[in-house]
PDB file of C-alpha atoms and ligand atoms in Angstrom:
ATOM      1  CA  MET A   1    -102.404  73.752 -36.902  1.00  0.00           C
ATOM      2  CA  ARG A   2     -98.976  75.052 -35.956  1.00  0.00           C
ATOM      3  CA  LEU A   3     -97.126  72.894 -38.518  1.00  0.00           C
ATOM      4  CA  LYS A   4     -99.507  73.165 -41.454  1.00  0.00           C
ATOM      5  CA  ASP A   5     -97.871  71.839 -44.657  1.00  0.00           C
ATOM      6  CA  LYS A   6     -94.432  71.551 -43.060  1.00  0.00           C
ATOM      7  CA  VAL A   7     -92.532  68.439 -44.112  1.00  0.00           C
ATOM      8  CA  ALA A   8     -90.938  66.752 -41.107  1.00  0.00           C
ATOM      9  CA  ILE A   9     -88.600  63.774 -40.934  1.00  0.00           C
ATOM     10  CA  ILE A  10     -88.679  61.990 -37.594  1.00  0.00           C
ATOM     11  CA  THR A  11     -85.899  59.448 -37.204  1.00  0.00           C
ATOM     12  CA  GLY A  12     -86.702  56.565 -34.887  1.00  0.00           C
ATOM     13  CA  GLY A  13     -90.362  57.443 -35.413  1.00  0.00           C
ATOM     14  CA  GLY A  14     -91.531  53.840 -35.257  1.00  0.00           C
ATOM     15  CA  GLN A  15     -91.994  53.586 -31.497  1.00  0.00           C
ATOM     16  CA  GLY A  16     -91.751  55.365 -28.160  1.00  0.00           C
ATOM     17  CA  LEU A  17     -91.102  59.090 -28.210  1.00  0.00           C
ATOM     18  CA  GLY A  18     -90.561  59.192 -31.971  1.00  0.00           C
ATOM     19  CA  LYS A  19     -94.049  57.804 -32.539  1.00  0.00           C
ATOM     20  CA  GLU A  20     -95.471  60.409 -30.147  1.00  0.00           C
ATOM     21  CA  TYR A  21     -93.782  63.228 -32.139  1.00  0.00           C
ATOM     22  CA  ALA A  22     -95.078  61.707 -35.402  1.00  0.00           C
ATOM     23  CA  VAL A  23     -98.708  61.571 -34.228  1.00  0.00           C
ATOM     24  CA  THR A  24     -98.601  65.088 -32.777  1.00  0.00           C
ATOM     25  CA  PHE A  25     -96.881  66.619 -35.808  1.00  0.00           C
ATOM     26  CA  CYS A  26     -99.565  65.024 -37.992  1.00  0.00           C
ATOM     27  CA  LYS A  27    -102.332  66.520 -35.805  1.00  0.00           C
ATOM     28  CA  GLU A  28    -100.592  69.892 -36.227  1.00  0.00           C
ATOM     29  CA  GLY A  29    -100.807  69.601 -40.026  1.00  0.00           C
ATOM     30  CA  ALA A  30     -97.312  68.353 -40.915  1.00  0.00           C
ATOM     31  CA  LYS A  31     -96.513  65.786 -43.594  1.00  0.00           C
ATOM     32  CA  VAL A  32     -94.479  63.256 -41.668  1.00  0.00           C
ATOM     33  CA  VAL A  33     -91.701  60.906 -42.736  1.00  0.00           C
ATOM     34  CA  ILE A  34     -91.245  58.101 -40.241  1.00  0.00           C
ATOM     35  CA  ALA A  35     -87.642  56.977 -40.710  1.00  0.00           C
ATOM     36  CA  ASP A  36     -86.701  53.918 -38.703  1.00  0.00           C
ATOM     37  CA  ILE A  37     -84.459  50.873 -38.854  1.00  0.00           C
ATOM     38  CA  ASN A  38     -87.577  48.870 -37.923  1.00  0.00           C
ATOM     39  CA  ILE A  39     -89.693  49.274 -41.054  1.00  0.00           C
ATOM     40  CA  ASP A  40     -92.638  47.249 -39.681  1.00  0.00           C
ATOM     41  CA  ASN A  41     -93.051  49.724 -36.829  1.00  0.00           C
ATOM     42  CA  ALA A  42     -92.576  52.677 -39.201  1.00  0.00           C
ATOM     43  CA  LYS A  43     -95.267  51.320 -41.526  1.00  0.00           C
ATOM     44  CA  GLU A  44     -97.677  50.890 -38.617  1.00  0.00           C
ATOM     45  CA  VAL A  45     -97.173  54.526 -37.643  1.00  0.00           C
ATOM     46  CA  GLU A  46     -97.570  55.551 -41.299  1.00  0.00           C
ATOM     47  CA  LYS A  47    -100.932  53.752 -41.361  1.00  0.00           C
ATOM     48  CA  THR A  48    -102.020  55.413 -38.116  1.00  0.00           C
ATOM     49  CA  LEU A  49    -101.275  58.872 -39.540  1.00  0.00           C
ATOM     50  CA  ILE A  50    -103.022  58.154 -42.840  1.00  0.00           C
ATOM     51  CA  ASP A  51    -106.050  56.811 -40.920  1.00  0.00           C
ATOM     52  CA  MET A  52    -106.031  60.129 -39.036  1.00  0.00           C
ATOM     53  CA  GLY A  53    -106.402  61.882 -42.395  1.00  0.00           C
ATOM     54  CA  GLY A  54    -102.755  62.964 -42.560  1.00  0.00           C
ATOM     55  CA  GLU A  55     -99.971  62.477 -45.074  1.00  0.00           C
ATOM     56  CA  ALA A  56     -97.111  60.169 -44.113  1.00  0.00           C
ATOM     57  CA  LEU A  57     -94.299  58.076 -45.507  1.00  0.00           C
ATOM     58  CA  ALA A  58     -92.429  55.215 -43.830  1.00  0.00           C
ATOM     59  CA  VAL A  59     -88.771  54.860 -44.811  1.00  0.00           C
ATOM     60  CA  LYS A  60     -86.367  52.156 -43.719  1.00  0.00           C
ATOM     61  CA  VAL A  61     -83.063  53.660 -42.654  1.00  0.00           C
ATOM     62  CA  ASP A  62     -80.109  52.827 -40.471  1.00  0.00           C
ATOM     63  CA  VAL A  63     -78.987  56.345 -39.557  1.00  0.00           C
ATOM     64  CA  SER A  64     -75.388  55.186 -39.175  1.00  0.00           C
ATOM     65  CA  LYS A  65     -75.245  54.318 -42.897  1.00  0.00           C
ATOM     66  CA  SER A  66     -74.556  57.255 -45.152  1.00  0.00           C
ATOM     67  CA  ASP A  67     -76.151  55.838 -48.337  1.00  0.00           C
ATOM     68  CA  GLU A  68     -79.388  54.958 -46.512  1.00  0.00           C
ATOM     69  CA  VAL A  69     -79.559  58.397 -44.887  1.00  0.00           C
ATOM     70  CA  PHE A  70     -79.120  60.247 -48.188  1.00  0.00           C
ATOM     71  CA  MET A  71     -81.784  57.965 -49.710  1.00  0.00           C
ATOM     72  CA  MET A  72     -84.114  58.937 -46.824  1.00  0.00           C
ATOM     73  CA  ALA A  73     -83.716  62.623 -47.688  1.00  0.00           C
ATOM     74  CA  GLU A  74     -84.194  61.958 -51.424  1.00  0.00           C
ATOM     75  CA  LYS A  75     -87.343  59.901 -50.837  1.00  0.00           C
ATOM     76  CA  THR A  76     -88.746  62.663 -48.639  1.00  0.00           C
ATOM     77  CA  VAL A  77     -88.214  65.302 -51.321  1.00  0.00           C
ATOM     78  CA  GLU A  78     -89.499  62.989 -54.056  1.00  0.00           C
ATOM     79  CA  LYS A  79     -92.760  62.468 -52.124  1.00  0.00           C
ATOM     80  CA  PHE A  80     -93.299  65.856 -50.453  1.00  0.00           C
ATOM     81  CA  GLY A  81     -91.050  68.295 -52.385  1.00  0.00           C
ATOM     82  CA  LYS A  82     -89.000  69.731 -49.489  1.00  0.00           C
ATOM     83  CA  ILE A  83     -87.679  69.212 -45.955  1.00  0.00           C
ATOM     84  CA  ASP A  84     -88.679  71.774 -43.316  1.00  0.00           C
ATOM     85  CA  VAL A  85     -88.004  69.904 -40.089  1.00  0.00           C
ATOM     86  CA  LEU A  86     -85.645  67.141 -39.010  1.00  0.00           C
ATOM     87  CA  VAL A  87     -86.175  65.536 -35.615  1.00  0.00           C
ATOM     88  CA  ASN A  88     -83.036  63.549 -34.831  1.00  0.00           C
ATOM     89  CA  ASN A  89     -84.643  61.155 -32.379  1.00  0.00           C
ATOM     90  CA  ALA A  90     -83.223  57.749 -33.431  1.00  0.00           C
ATOM     91  CA  ALA A  91     -80.801  56.347 -30.906  1.00  0.00           C
ATOM     92  CA  ILE A  92     -79.773  53.121 -29.311  1.00  0.00           C
ATOM     93  CA  TYR A  93     -81.725  53.111 -26.072  1.00  0.00           C
ATOM     94  CA  TYR A  94     -84.176  50.180 -26.037  1.00  0.00           C
ATOM     95  CA  GLY A  95     -82.474  47.155 -24.497  1.00  0.00           C
ATOM     96  CA  VAL A  96     -79.286  48.943 -23.399  1.00  0.00           C
ATOM     97  CA  ALA A  97     -78.131  47.225 -20.226  1.00  0.00           C
ATOM     98  CA  MET A  98     -77.149  49.333 -17.229  1.00  0.00           C
ATOM     99  CA  LYS A  99     -73.668  48.142 -16.260  1.00  0.00           C
ATOM    100  CA  PRO A 100     -70.287  49.376 -15.008  1.00  0.00           C
ATOM    101  CA  PHE A 101     -68.247  51.446 -17.478  1.00  0.00           C
ATOM    102  CA  ASP A 102     -65.410  48.915 -17.615  1.00  0.00           C
ATOM    103  CA  THR A 103     -67.681  46.097 -18.742  1.00  0.00           C
ATOM    104  CA  ILE A 104     -68.893  47.939 -21.859  1.00  0.00           C
ATOM    105  CA  SER A 105     -67.262  46.322 -24.895  1.00  0.00           C
ATOM    106  CA  GLU A 106     -65.528  48.342 -27.594  1.00  0.00           C
ATOM    107  CA  GLU A 107     -68.120  47.084 -30.077  1.00  0.00           C
ATOM    108  CA  GLU A 108     -70.971  48.385 -27.874  1.00  0.00           C
ATOM    109  CA  TRP A 109     -69.177  51.733 -27.464  1.00  0.00           C
ATOM    110  CA  GLU A 110     -68.606  52.109 -31.208  1.00  0.00           C
ATOM    111  CA  ARG A 111     -72.156  51.131 -32.188  1.00  0.00           C
ATOM    112  CA  MET A 112     -73.545  53.618 -29.643  1.00  0.00           C
ATOM    113  CA  PHE A 113     -71.474  56.449 -31.120  1.00  0.00           C
ATOM    114  CA  ASN A 114     -72.142  55.366 -34.706  1.00  0.00           C
ATOM    115  CA  VAL A 115     -75.898  55.604 -34.242  1.00  0.00           C
ATOM    116  CA  ASN A 116     -76.365  58.339 -31.623  1.00  0.00           C
ATOM    117  CA  VAL A 117     -73.669  60.766 -32.803  1.00  0.00           C
ATOM    118  CA  LYS A 118     -72.473  59.911 -36.309  1.00  0.00           C
ATOM    119  CA  GLY A 119     -76.045  59.052 -37.328  1.00  0.00           C
ATOM    120  CA  MET A 120     -77.257  62.468 -36.211  1.00  0.00           C
ATOM    121  CA  TRP A 121     -74.473  64.219 -38.145  1.00  0.00           C
ATOM    122  CA  LEU A 122     -75.263  62.189 -41.293  1.00  0.00           C
ATOM    123  CA  CYS A 123     -78.982  63.031 -41.104  1.00  0.00           C
ATOM    124  CA  ILE A 124     -78.151  66.731 -40.792  1.00  0.00           C
ATOM    125  CA  LYS A 125     -75.718  66.481 -43.718  1.00  0.00           C
ATOM    126  CA  ALA A 126     -78.439  64.921 -45.854  1.00  0.00           C
ATOM    127  CA  ALA A 127     -81.265  67.301 -44.876  1.00  0.00           C
ATOM    128  CA  ALA A 128     -79.400  70.621 -44.594  1.00  0.00           C
ATOM    129  CA  PRO A 129     -78.937  71.223 -48.357  1.00  0.00           C
ATOM    130  CA  TYR A 130     -82.734  71.152 -48.849  1.00  0.00           C
ATOM    131  CA  MET A 131     -83.250  73.497 -45.897  1.00  0.00           C
ATOM    132  CA  LYS A 132     -80.608  75.886 -47.279  1.00  0.00           C
ATOM    133  CA  GLN A 133     -82.479  75.866 -50.605  1.00  0.00           C
ATOM    134  CA  ASN A 134     -85.615  76.994 -48.743  1.00  0.00           C
ATOM    135  CA  GLY A 135     -83.695  79.607 -46.739  1.00  0.00           C
ATOM    136  CA  LYS A 136     -85.238  78.093 -43.612  1.00  0.00           C
ATOM    137  CA  GLY A 137     -85.227  74.906 -41.585  1.00  0.00           C
ATOM    138  CA  LYS A 138     -85.591  73.425 -38.119  1.00  0.00           C
ATOM    139  CA  ILE A 139     -83.302  70.739 -36.757  1.00  0.00           C
ATOM    140  CA  ILE A 140     -84.199  69.245 -33.387  1.00  0.00           C
ATOM    141  CA  ASN A 141     -81.598  66.977 -31.827  1.00  0.00           C
ATOM    142  CA  ILE A 142     -82.798  64.731 -29.030  1.00  0.00           C
ATOM    143  CA  SER A 143     -80.334  64.666 -26.155  1.00  0.00           C
ATOM    144  CA  SER A 144     -81.153  63.398 -22.652  1.00  0.00           C
ATOM    145  CA  GLY A 145     -81.019  64.602 -19.075  1.00  0.00           C
ATOM    146  CA  THR A 146     -78.718  61.684 -18.222  1.00  0.00           C
ATOM    147  CA  TRP A 147     -75.538  63.655 -18.928  1.00  0.00           C
ATOM    148  CA  LEU A 148     -76.754  66.679 -16.942  1.00  0.00           C
ATOM    149  CA  MET A 149     -77.455  64.430 -13.974  1.00  0.00           C
ATOM    150  CA  GLY A 150     -74.334  62.279 -14.427  1.00  0.00           C
ATOM    151  CA  ILE A 151     -76.414  59.101 -14.398  1.00  0.00           C
ATOM    152  CA  PRO A 152     -74.088  56.122 -13.756  1.00  0.00           C
ATOM    153  CA  MET A 153     -74.000  52.667 -15.388  1.00  0.00           C
ATOM    154  CA  LEU A 154     -74.814  53.846 -18.923  1.00  0.00           C
ATOM    155  CA  LEU A 155     -71.532  55.570 -19.775  1.00  0.00           C
ATOM    156  CA  HIS A 156     -71.517  55.045 -23.539  1.00  0.00           C
ATOM    157  CA  TYR A 157     -75.130  56.242 -23.871  1.00  0.00           C
ATOM    158  CA  VAL A 158     -74.699  59.204 -21.527  1.00  0.00           C
ATOM    159  CA  THR A 159     -71.532  60.357 -23.310  1.00  0.00           C
ATOM    160  CA  THR A 160     -73.254  60.322 -26.716  1.00  0.00           C
ATOM    161  CA  LYS A 161     -76.071  62.468 -25.352  1.00  0.00           C
ATOM    162  CA  ALA A 162     -73.585  65.113 -24.139  1.00  0.00           C
ATOM    163  CA  ALA A 163     -72.044  65.093 -27.632  1.00  0.00           C
ATOM    164  CA  VAL A 164     -75.459  65.901 -29.091  1.00  0.00           C
ATOM    165  CA  VAL A 165     -75.483  69.252 -27.301  1.00  0.00           C
ATOM    166  CA  GLY A 166     -71.982  70.152 -28.534  1.00  0.00           C
ATOM    167  CA  MET A 167     -73.077  69.306 -32.066  1.00  0.00           C
ATOM    168  CA  THR A 168     -76.209  71.431 -31.658  1.00  0.00           C
ATOM    169  CA  ARG A 169     -74.316  74.507 -30.496  1.00  0.00           C
ATOM    170  CA  ALA A 170     -71.554  74.368 -33.125  1.00  0.00           C
ATOM    171  CA  LEU A 171     -73.960  73.637 -35.977  1.00  0.00           C
ATOM    172  CA  SER A 172     -76.311  76.442 -35.016  1.00  0.00           C
ATOM    173  CA  ARG A 173     -73.440  78.815 -35.840  1.00  0.00           C
ATOM    174  CA  GLU A 174     -72.618  77.071 -39.139  1.00  0.00           C
ATOM    175  CA  LEU A 175     -76.205  76.952 -40.352  1.00  0.00           C
ATOM    176  CA  GLY A 176     -77.521  80.239 -38.962  1.00  0.00           C
ATOM    177  CA  GLU A 177     -76.648  82.260 -42.071  1.00  0.00           C
ATOM    178  CA  TYR A 178     -78.979  79.990 -44.076  1.00  0.00           C
ATOM    179  CA  GLY A 179     -81.915  80.515 -41.747  1.00  0.00           C
ATOM    180  CA  VAL A 180     -81.623  77.024 -40.296  1.00  0.00           C
ATOM    181  CA  CYS A 181     -82.178  76.757 -36.531  1.00  0.00           C
ATOM    182  CA  VAL A 182     -80.559  73.903 -34.612  1.00  0.00           C
ATOM    183  CA  ASN A 183     -81.810  73.161 -31.106  1.00  0.00           C
ATOM    184  CA  SER A 184     -81.988  70.213 -28.774  1.00  0.00           C
ATOM    185  CA  ILE A 185     -84.443  68.760 -26.307  1.00  0.00           C
ATOM    186  CA  SER A 186     -83.315  66.911 -23.193  1.00  0.00           C
ATOM    187  CA  PRO A 187     -86.102  64.625 -22.012  1.00  0.00           C
ATOM    188  CA  GLY A 188     -86.141  63.490 -18.411  1.00  0.00           C
ATOM    189  CA  PHE A 189     -86.666  59.863 -17.459  1.00  0.00           C
ATOM    190  CA  THR A 190     -89.608  59.107 -19.747  1.00  0.00           C
ATOM    191  CA  MET A 191     -92.019  56.252 -19.343  1.00  0.00           C
ATOM    192  CA  THR A 192     -91.580  54.658 -22.769  1.00  0.00           C
ATOM    193  CA  GLU A 193     -91.367  50.884 -23.180  1.00  0.00           C
ATOM    194  CA  ALA A 194     -87.565  51.251 -23.432  1.00  0.00           C
ATOM    195  CA  SER A 195     -87.317  52.907 -20.004  1.00  0.00           C
ATOM    196  CA  LYS A 196     -89.789  50.524 -18.391  1.00  0.00           C
ATOM    197  CA  THR A 197     -87.804  47.494 -19.537  1.00  0.00           C
ATOM    198  CA  LEU A 198     -84.244  48.841 -19.166  1.00  0.00           C
ATOM    199  CA  PRO A 199     -82.150  45.734 -18.433  1.00  0.00           C
ATOM    200  CA  GLY A 200     -80.287  45.904 -15.116  1.00  0.00           C
ATOM    201  CA  ARG A 201     -82.503  48.698 -13.736  1.00  0.00           C
ATOM    202  CA  PRO A 202     -82.197  48.860  -9.936  1.00  0.00           C
ATOM    203  CA  PRO A 203     -85.345  48.288  -7.844  1.00  0.00           C
ATOM    204  CA  GLY A 204     -87.189  51.513  -7.052  1.00  0.00           C
ATOM    205  CA  LEU A 205     -85.614  53.363 -10.006  1.00  0.00           C
ATOM    206  CA  ASP A 206     -88.884  55.025 -11.108  1.00  0.00           C
ATOM    207  CA  GLU A 207     -89.640  56.341  -7.615  1.00  0.00           C
ATOM    208  CA  MET A 208     -86.048  57.509  -7.097  1.00  0.00           C
ATOM    209  CA  MET A 209     -86.080  59.454 -10.379  1.00  0.00           C
ATOM    210  CA  ALA A 210     -89.538  60.911  -9.728  1.00  0.00           C
ATOM    211  CA  GLN A 211     -88.417  62.226  -6.320  1.00  0.00           C
ATOM    212  CA  GLN A 212     -85.706  64.283  -8.015  1.00  0.00           C
ATOM    213  CA  THR A 213     -88.191  66.292 -10.067  1.00  0.00           C
ATOM    214  CA  ALA A 214     -89.795  69.524  -8.909  1.00  0.00           C
ATOM    215  CA  LEU A 215     -93.158  68.347 -10.221  1.00  0.00           C
ATOM    216  CA  GLY A 216     -92.924  65.022  -8.405  1.00  0.00           C
ATOM    217  CA  ARG A 217     -93.308  62.565 -11.265  1.00  0.00           C
ATOM    218  CA  ASN A 218     -91.396  61.119 -14.186  1.00  0.00           C
ATOM    219  CA  THR A 219     -91.849  62.335 -17.758  1.00  0.00           C
ATOM    220  CA  GLU A 220     -94.635  60.889 -19.929  1.00  0.00           C
ATOM    221  CA  PRO A 221     -94.189  60.755 -23.726  1.00  0.00           C
ATOM    222  CA  THR A 222     -96.968  63.335 -24.151  1.00  0.00           C
ATOM    223  CA  ASP A 223     -94.977  65.809 -22.003  1.00  0.00           C
ATOM    224  CA  LEU A 224     -92.367  66.112 -24.775  1.00  0.00           C
ATOM    225  CA  VAL A 225     -94.548  67.120 -27.695  1.00  0.00           C
ATOM    226  CA  GLY A 226     -95.122  70.757 -26.696  1.00  0.00           C
ATOM    227  CA  ALA A 227     -91.411  71.605 -26.872  1.00  0.00           C
ATOM    228  CA  ALA A 228     -90.978  69.624 -30.095  1.00  0.00           C
ATOM    229  CA  VAL A 229     -93.877  71.389 -31.855  1.00  0.00           C
ATOM    230  CA  PHE A 230     -92.623  74.761 -30.633  1.00  0.00           C
ATOM    231  CA  LEU A 231     -89.075  74.171 -31.945  1.00  0.00           C
ATOM    232  CA  ALA A 232     -90.457  72.888 -35.273  1.00  0.00           C
ATOM    233  CA  SER A 233     -92.870  75.790 -35.713  1.00  0.00           C
ATOM    234  CA  ASP A 234     -92.416  79.387 -36.869  1.00  0.00           C
ATOM    235  CA  ALA A 235     -92.906  80.502 -33.247  1.00  0.00           C
ATOM    236  CA  SER A 236     -89.257  79.605 -32.540  1.00  0.00           C
ATOM    237  CA  ASP A 237     -87.702  81.264 -35.611  1.00  0.00           C
ATOM    238  CA  PHE A 238     -85.250  83.374 -33.550  1.00  0.00           C
ATOM    239  CA  ILE A 239     -84.165  80.571 -31.216  1.00  0.00           C
ATOM    240  CA  THR A 240     -81.106  78.509 -32.116  1.00  0.00           C
ATOM    241  CA  GLY A 241     -78.231  76.706 -30.396  1.00  0.00           C
ATOM    242  CA  GLN A 242     -80.385  76.080 -27.329  1.00  0.00           C
ATOM    243  CA  MET A 243     -81.324  73.076 -25.224  1.00  0.00           C
ATOM    244  CA  ILE A 244     -84.734  72.738 -23.596  1.00  0.00           C
ATOM    245  CA  ASN A 245     -84.997  70.403 -20.608  1.00  0.00           C
ATOM    246  CA  VAL A 246     -88.375  68.705 -20.516  1.00  0.00           C
ATOM    247  CA  ASP A 247     -88.089  66.824 -17.252  1.00  0.00           C
ATOM    248  CA  GLY A 248     -90.519  68.271 -14.722  1.00  0.00           C
ATOM    249  CA  GLY A 249     -87.708  70.256 -13.108  1.00  0.00           C
ATOM    250  CA  CYS A 250     -85.117  67.535 -12.537  1.00  0.00           C
ATOM    251  CA  ALA A 251     -81.866  68.941 -13.977  1.00  0.00           C
ATOM    252  CA  MET A 252     -81.710  72.728 -13.539  1.00  0.00           C
ATOM    253  CA  HIS A 253     -78.926  74.088 -15.756  1.00  0.00           C
TER     254      HIS A 253
HETATM  255  N1  NAD B   1     -87.217  57.296 -22.761  1.00  0.00           N
HETATM  256  C1  NAD B   1     -86.412  58.064 -22.039  1.00  0.00           C
HETATM  257  O1  NAD B   1     -86.400  58.033 -20.793  1.00  0.00           O
HETATM  258  C2  NAD B   1     -85.513  59.044 -22.708  1.00  0.00           C
HETATM  259  C3  NAD B   1     -84.919  60.043 -21.932  1.00  0.00           C
HETATM  260  C4  NAD B   1     -84.055  60.938 -22.534  1.00  0.00           C
HETATM  261  C5  NAD B   1     -83.821  60.856 -23.889  1.00  0.00           C
HETATM  262  N2  NAD B   1     -84.415  59.879 -24.640  1.00  0.00           N
HETATM  263  C6  NAD B   1     -84.124  59.829 -26.069  1.00  0.00           C
HETATM  264  O2  NAD B   1     -85.345  59.937 -26.783  1.00  0.00           O
HETATM  265  C7  NAD B   1     -85.258  59.164 -27.978  1.00  0.00           C
HETATM  266  C8  NAD B   1     -86.362  58.132 -28.032  1.00  0.00           C
HETATM  267  O3  NAD B   1     -86.407  57.393 -26.817  1.00  0.00           O
HETATM  268  P1  NAD B   1     -87.361  56.108 -26.677  1.00  0.00           P
HETATM  269  O4  NAD B   1     -87.539  55.848 -25.228  1.00  0.00           O
HETATM  270  O5  NAD B   1     -88.542  56.261 -27.562  1.00  0.00           O
HETATM  271  O6  NAD B   1     -86.355  54.988 -27.269  1.00  0.00           O
HETATM  272  P2  NAD B   1     -86.605  53.692 -28.168  1.00  0.00           P
HETATM  273  O7  NAD B   1     -85.346  52.895 -28.078  1.00  0.00           O
HETATM  274  O8  NAD B   1     -87.886  53.052 -27.809  1.00  0.00           O
HETATM  275  O9  NAD B   1     -86.770  54.274 -29.650  1.00  0.00           O
HETATM  276  C9  NAD B   1     -85.691  54.520 -30.503  1.00  0.00           C
HETATM  277  C10 NAD B   1     -86.151  54.382 -31.933  1.00  0.00           C
HETATM  278  O10 NAD B   1     -84.992  54.561 -32.770  1.00  0.00           O
HETATM  279  C11 NAD B   1     -84.938  53.507 -33.715  1.00  0.00           C
HETATM  280  N3  NAD B   1     -83.547  53.250 -34.069  1.00  0.00           N
HETATM  281  C12 NAD B   1     -82.591  52.669 -33.295  1.00  0.00           C
HETATM  282  N4  NAD B   1     -81.457  52.573 -33.971  1.00  0.00           N
HETATM  283  C13 NAD B   1     -81.676  53.101 -35.199  1.00  0.00           C
HETATM  284  C14 NAD B   1     -80.877  53.291 -36.349  1.00  0.00           C
HETATM  285  N5  NAD B   1     -79.600  52.879 -36.395  1.00  0.00           N
HETATM  286  N6  NAD B   1     -81.418  53.883 -37.431  1.00  0.00           N
HETATM  287  C15 NAD B   1     -82.711  54.288 -37.412  1.00  0.00           C
HETATM  288  N7  NAD B   1     -83.524  54.117 -36.360  1.00  0.00           N
HETATM  289  C16 NAD B   1     -83.008  53.539 -35.263  1.00  0.00           C
HETATM  290  C17 NAD B   1     -85.592  52.324 -33.021  1.00  0.00           C
HETATM  291  O11 NAD B   1     -86.046  51.341 -33.962  1.00  0.00           O
HETATM  292  C18 NAD B   1     -86.733  53.013 -32.268  1.00  0.00           C
HETATM  293  O12 NAD B   1     -87.871  53.148 -33.090  1.00  0.00           O
HETATM  294  C19 NAD B   1     -83.844  58.571 -27.999  1.00  0.00           C
HETATM  295  O13 NAD B   1     -82.976  59.458 -28.668  1.00  0.00           O
HETATM  296  C20 NAD B   1     -83.496  58.528 -26.526  1.00  0.00           C
HETATM  297  O14 NAD B   1     -82.102  58.519 -26.318  1.00  0.00           O
HETATM  298  C21 NAD B   1     -85.255  58.969 -24.074  1.00  0.00           C
END
């Protein structure tokens, strides 16, 4: 039980990788807040965790909306008394069409940045005061290997995921004096529903991506949880401002 009695908010916890983090954190003893724009999915995950004997709370939030994000933090503290861990996993990924950079509309570009970058900043703004109060906290920002690899045809998405790493590094220096660690995880091409159904994906994409890894296969959702638990746990108390690639040896930076 590496996260016993830790209170963890997982944004975008209703499906895919976020759900995987939620289930694993619960197994490790954390009290988990599943914060998602899709409340039906969040409630299903909440039920799963409670059925497992854990403690959980589903909260509806659009991370790009300041009032909803601050409400998410307040509800967490109301229910569980503190915030130890924030996993900034929510992002626009499911259903994003692969297409040339000059066919992305301004609206698509702005929405991508509002959720993937501004949303992350807002969640940190809302959770950090509670972490400062505790003199300790763990913030885990989910980036992506796409910007390390320079993956084409997803320019708005890829650019937001590079921004996540800049935010992680700068914030680790602002929050370090309060005992709050800020790190990021860069997953490789992971076999979630969103990846499997990516609109506009070229034929043979899975095989092509798998061939670029040292371990010879694409990432499975379960591959990510080890790094996430480590960065949320006391075992990583002296690690901040870092990025961990979990991609089977695809990007090597
Ligand atoms: N699957 C991959 O190959 C892969 C690779 C690298 C990084 N990632 C990153 O991992 C994370 C999860 O990936 P996934 O494959 O599970 O994606 P996904 O699209 O299936 O899940 C994203 C979750 O975020 C939620 N969400 C979307 N917009 C939101 C908003 N405005 N407010 C609150 N919640 C919102 C969705 O409802 C969903 O539950 C994302 O940050 C993604 O960019 C995924």
